């Protein structure tokens, strides 16, 4: 079956660095994405890894190791507005297909 | 550019009824995907439409169906509603071509089945 595991909750202080891990087991793998969702809001795209390694976008970085079926999202210089749920998602179809299997989500709480 | 819009935003239906939800993608986007979000099951893929054809399908019963029009707008229909269909239904649009992976989500339709 398809499964993506993430920690359910992470708490950190403002200004700190936090890492949210994601391990996956899927029938196909064509990339790992990360989405942020604030309470009552829509998921918004953060990052994508199609190949092994680190991708950096401002304060956010994402890493992928396909051999370990593992990735993580790194958030630096945490701000209160980063308090939200974070989802990893695997694209498990070839080509331009957008069938995403989402992880269980990690609720990040940023404290003063 | 305007974002993804979904109508209606909120809906209350009775068990056994049917419902149609609408999604207008970002201009120029040809792919529309639908997801169901519930506290218990999280975000689950329903189906994807690209150029009026269903390109991918999730593991939902046949009561869930969809279609896409020539202007890329999409509708999803749920027939014979069950209490368990209460959820936030999200649509997401993307360019849809090879190598595109970023999806833009709409605000969702909150469906309550009583």
Short mmCIF file of C-alpha atoms in Angstrom, two decimals:
data_model
loop_
_atom_site.label_atom_id
_atom_site.label_comp_id
_atom_site.label_asym_id
_atom_site.label_seq_id
_atom_site.Cartn_x
_atom_site.Cartn_y
_atom_site.Cartn_z
CA UNK A 1 0.00 0.00 0.00
CA UNK A 2 0.86 3.67 -0.05
CA UNK A 3 2.01 5.32 3.16
CA UNK A 4 3.87 8.46 4.13
CA UNK A 5 4.83 8.91 7.76
CA UNK A 6 5.46 12.25 9.45
CA UNK A 7 5.62 13.30 13.10
CA UNK A 8 2.19 14.53 14.19
CA UNK A 9 3.44 17.55 16.10
CA UNK A 10 6.60 19.62 16.42
CA UNK A 11 7.12 22.60 18.72
CA UNK A 12 9.94 25.13 18.39
CA UNK A 13 10.77 28.67 19.46
CA UNK A 14 10.86 31.73 17.27
CA UNK A 15 14.20 32.12 15.51
CA UNK A 16 15.10 28.45 15.81
CA UNK A 17 15.56 25.79 13.12
CA UNK A 18 13.20 22.84 12.80
CA UNK A 19 13.30 19.71 10.66
CA UNK A 20 10.18 17.78 9.67
CA UNK A 21 10.88 14.25 8.46
CA UNK A 22 8.92 12.17 5.98
CA UNK A 23 9.39 8.51 5.17
CA UNK A 24 7.44 6.99 2.35
CA UNK A 25 6.43 3.65 0.97
CA UNK A 26 4.65 3.96 -2.37
CA UNK A 27 4.19 1.79 -5.44
CA UNK A 28 5.71 4.47 -7.66
CA UNK A 29 7.85 7.50 -6.97
CA UNK A 30 8.24 10.53 -9.21
CA UNK A 31 9.03 13.24 -6.73
CA UNK A 32 8.42 14.52 -3.20
CA UNK A 33 6.62 17.80 -2.55
CA UNK A 34 5.94 19.82 0.57
CA UNK A 35 2.84 21.87 1.27
CA UNK A 36 1.93 24.26 4.08
CA UNK A 37 -1.62 24.66 5.33
CA UNK A 38 -2.76 27.21 7.90
CA UNK A 39 -5.91 26.50 9.89
CA UNK A 40 -8.91 27.16 7.68
CA UNK A 41 -6.72 27.78 4.66
CA UNK A 42 -5.75 26.00 1.48
CA UNK A 43 -2.51 24.04 1.11
CA UNK A 44 0.22 26.09 -0.53
CA UNK A 45 3.22 24.65 -2.35
CA UNK A 46 6.60 25.03 -0.64
CA UNK A 47 9.14 22.81 -2.32
CA UNK A 48 9.76 19.87 -4.64
CA UNK A 49 12.54 17.28 -4.91
CA UNK A 50 12.68 15.09 -7.98
CA UNK A 51 16.27 13.99 -7.47
CA UNK A 52 18.41 13.28 -4.40
CA UNK A 53 19.84 16.25 -2.59
CA UNK A 54 18.94 19.59 -1.13
CA UNK A 55 16.70 22.26 -2.61
CA UNK A 56 16.74 25.70 -1.01
CA UNK A 57 14.05 28.37 -1.26
CA UNK A 58 14.63 31.24 1.10
CA UNK A 59 14.16 30.13 4.71
CA UNK A 60 12.89 26.72 3.58
CA UNK A 61 15.00 23.81 2.36
CA UNK A 62 13.96 20.31 1.40
CA UNK A 63 16.05 17.16 1.13
CA UNK A 64 15.47 13.83 -0.56
CA UNK A 65 17.19 10.45 -0.39
CA UNK A 66 15.46 8.04 -2.76
CA UNK A 67 17.57 5.08 -1.63
CA UNK A 68 16.30 5.62 1.94
CA UNK A 69 12.74 6.58 0.87
CA UNK A 70 13.19 9.61 3.08
CA UNK A 71 12.96 13.33 2.90
CA UNK A 72 12.77 16.31 5.19
CA UNK A 73 11.73 19.92 5.25
CA UNK A 74 14.00 22.35 7.08
CA UNK A 75 12.64 25.66 8.28
CA UNK A 76 15.14 28.26 9.44
CA UNK A 77 14.72 31.50 11.39
CA UNK A 78 11.28 30.41 12.51
CA UNK A 79 8.58 33.04 12.68
CA UNK A 80 5.22 32.94 14.41
CA UNK A 81 3.52 32.89 11.01
CA UNK A 82 5.17 29.52 10.30
CA UNK A 83 2.76 27.89 12.77
CA UNK A 84 0.78 25.65 10.43
CA UNK A 85 0.45 22.06 9.24
CA UNK A 86 3.07 20.74 6.85
CA UNK A 87 2.43 17.86 4.47
CA UNK A 88 4.82 15.83 2.40
CA UNK A 89 3.34 14.33 -0.76
CA UNK A 90 4.60 11.81 -3.25
CA UNK A 91 3.76 11.98 -6.92
CA UNK A 92 3.38 8.38 -7.93
CA UNK A 93 2.56 8.68 -11.62
CA UNK A 94 4.79 9.27 -14.60
CA UNK A 95 4.81 12.23 -16.89
CA UNK A 96 2.56 15.16 -16.19
CA UNK A 97 0.16 13.28 -13.95
CA UNK A 98 -0.61 14.99 -10.68
CA UNK A 99 -1.81 12.16 -8.47
CA UNK A 100 -0.40 13.07 -5.07
CA UNK A 101 -0.40 10.81 -2.04
CA UNK A 102 -0.18 12.99 1.05
CA UNK A 103 1.44 12.27 4.39
CA UNK A 104 -0.44 12.49 7.64
CA UNK A 105 0.70 16.05 8.26
CA UNK A 106 2.86 17.67 10.94
CA UNK A 107 1.44 20.45 13.05
CA UNK A 108 4.19 22.97 13.77
CA UNK A 109 3.77 25.28 16.75
CA UNK A 110 6.14 28.21 16.99
CA UNK A 111 6.40 29.76 20.44
CA UNK A 112 7.94 32.98 21.68
CA UNK B 1 -3.66 36.26 -12.19
CA UNK B 2 -6.72 35.20 -10.27
CA UNK B 3 -6.30 32.13 -8.09
CA UNK B 4 -8.28 28.93 -8.07
CA UNK B 5 -11.91 29.51 -7.16
CA UNK B 6 -14.38 27.01 -5.80
CA UNK B 7 -18.12 27.30 -5.39
CA UNK B 8 -19.97 27.02 -3.20
CA UNK B 9 -17.75 27.55 -0.17
CA UNK B 10 -20.15 25.89 2.25
CA UNK B 11 -22.89 23.35 1.69
CA UNK B 12 -25.24 21.39 3.90
CA UNK B 13 -26.96 18.36 2.43
CA UNK B 14 -29.06 15.48 3.70
CA UNK B 15 -28.03 11.85 3.49
CA UNK B 16 -29.15 10.33 0.19
CA UNK B 17 -29.03 13.58 -1.76
CA UNK B 18 -26.52 14.40 -4.46
CA UNK B 19 -24.21 17.40 -4.75
CA UNK B 20 -22.18 19.14 -7.45
CA UNK B 21 -19.11 21.21 -6.64
CA UNK B 22 -17.39 23.55 -9.06
CA UNK B 23 -13.78 24.57 -9.56
CA UNK B 24 -12.31 27.23 -11.83
CA UNK B 25 -8.55 26.82 -12.31
CA UNK B 26 -5.96 29.50 -12.82
CA UNK B 27 -6.06 30.84 -16.37
CA UNK B 28 -3.88 28.73 -18.63
CA UNK B 29 -3.86 25.70 -16.35
CA UNK B 30 -5.13 22.55 -18.00
CA UNK B 31 -4.99 20.12 -15.08
CA UNK B 32 -7.50 20.06 -12.26
CA UNK B 33 -7.24 17.61 -9.38
CA UNK B 34 -9.73 17.01 -6.60
CA UNK B 35 -8.93 16.03 -3.03
CA UNK B 36 -10.99 15.18 0.03
CA UNK B 37 -9.70 16.34 3.42
CA UNK B 38 -11.02 14.96 6.69
CA UNK B 39 -9.53 14.94 10.21
CA UNK B 40 -9.44 11.14 10.23
CA UNK B 41 -8.15 10.34 6.74
CA UNK B 42 -6.21 13.49 5.91
CA UNK B 43 -5.83 14.62 2.31
CA UNK B 44 -6.91 11.98 -0.18
CA UNK B 45 -6.75 12.16 -3.97
CA UNK B 46 -10.04 11.74 -5.78
CA UNK B 47 -9.22 12.26 -9.47
CA UNK B 48 -7.40 14.45 -11.96
CA UNK B 49 -8.64 15.86 -15.23
CA UNK B 50 -6.42 17.11 -18.01
CA UNK B 51 -7.74 18.48 -21.28
CA UNK B 52 -11.25 17.17 -20.51
CA UNK B 53 -10.03 13.61 -19.87
CA UNK B 54 -9.69 11.84 -16.56
CA UNK B 55 -5.97 11.18 -16.29
CA UNK B 56 -5.75 9.68 -12.79
CA UNK B 57 -8.21 8.25 -10.30
CA UNK B 58 -8.02 7.59 -6.58
CA UNK B 59 -9.65 4.86 -4.54
CA UNK B 60 -13.11 6.27 -4.05
CA UNK B 61 -16.42 4.58 -4.84
CA UNK B 62 -18.26 5.24 -8.08
CA UNK B 63 -20.57 7.68 -6.28
CA UNK B 64 -17.78 10.20 -6.76
CA UNK B 65 -17.45 11.44 -10.31
CA UNK B 66 -16.15 14.44 -12.13
CA UNK B 67 -15.76 16.13 -15.44
CA UNK B 68 -13.84 18.92 -17.06
CA UNK B 69 -15.06 21.38 -19.62
CA UNK B 70 -13.26 22.83 -22.63
CA UNK B 71 -12.39 25.97 -20.63
CA UNK B 72 -10.70 23.73 -18.01
CA UNK B 73 -13.35 24.39 -15.37
CA UNK B 74 -14.19 21.23 -13.51
CA UNK B 75 -17.08 19.86 -11.54
CA UNK B 76 -17.27 16.94 -9.18
CA UNK B 77 -20.46 15.17 -8.24
CA UNK B 78 -21.24 12.98 -5.28
CA UNK B 79 -24.42 10.95 -5.48
CA UNK B 80 -26.32 9.24 -2.67
CA UNK B 81 -24.53 11.19 0.03
CA UNK B 82 -23.42 9.43 3.20
CA UNK B 83 -22.56 10.95 6.56
CA UNK B 84 -18.93 10.01 5.96
CA UNK B 85 -18.80 12.26 2.91
CA UNK B 86 -18.70 15.29 5.21
CA UNK B 87 -15.35 16.86 4.42
CA UNK B 88 -13.47 19.75 2.90
CA UNK B 89 -13.24 19.22 -0.85
CA UNK B 90 -10.24 20.89 -2.41
CA UNK B 91 -9.41 21.34 -6.02
CA UNK B 92 -5.96 22.12 -7.30
CA UNK B 93 -4.87 23.34 -10.68
CA UNK B 94 -1.57 23.12 -12.48
CA UNK B 95 -0.18 23.60 -15.96
CA UNK B 96 -0.28 19.83 -16.21
CA UNK B 97 2.48 19.28 -18.71
CA UNK B 98 5.54 17.09 -18.42
CA UNK B 99 7.75 18.22 -15.56
CA UNK B 100 5.18 20.41 -13.87
CA UNK B 101 4.68 19.53 -10.23
CA UNK B 102 3.44 22.62 -8.43
CA UNK B 103 -0.26 22.54 -7.68
CA UNK B 104 -2.30 25.58 -6.67
CA UNK B 105 -5.15 24.83 -4.32
CA UNK B 106 -8.46 26.59 -4.06
CA UNK B 107 -10.07 27.53 -0.72
CA UNK B 108 -12.24 24.42 -0.74
CA UNK B 109 -15.90 23.59 -0.35
CA UNK B 110 -16.93 22.55 3.15
CA UNK B 111 -19.63 19.88 2.74
CA UNK B 112 -21.69 18.80 5.73
CA UNK B 113 -24.00 15.81 5.35
CA UNK B 114 -26.73 15.46 7.98
#
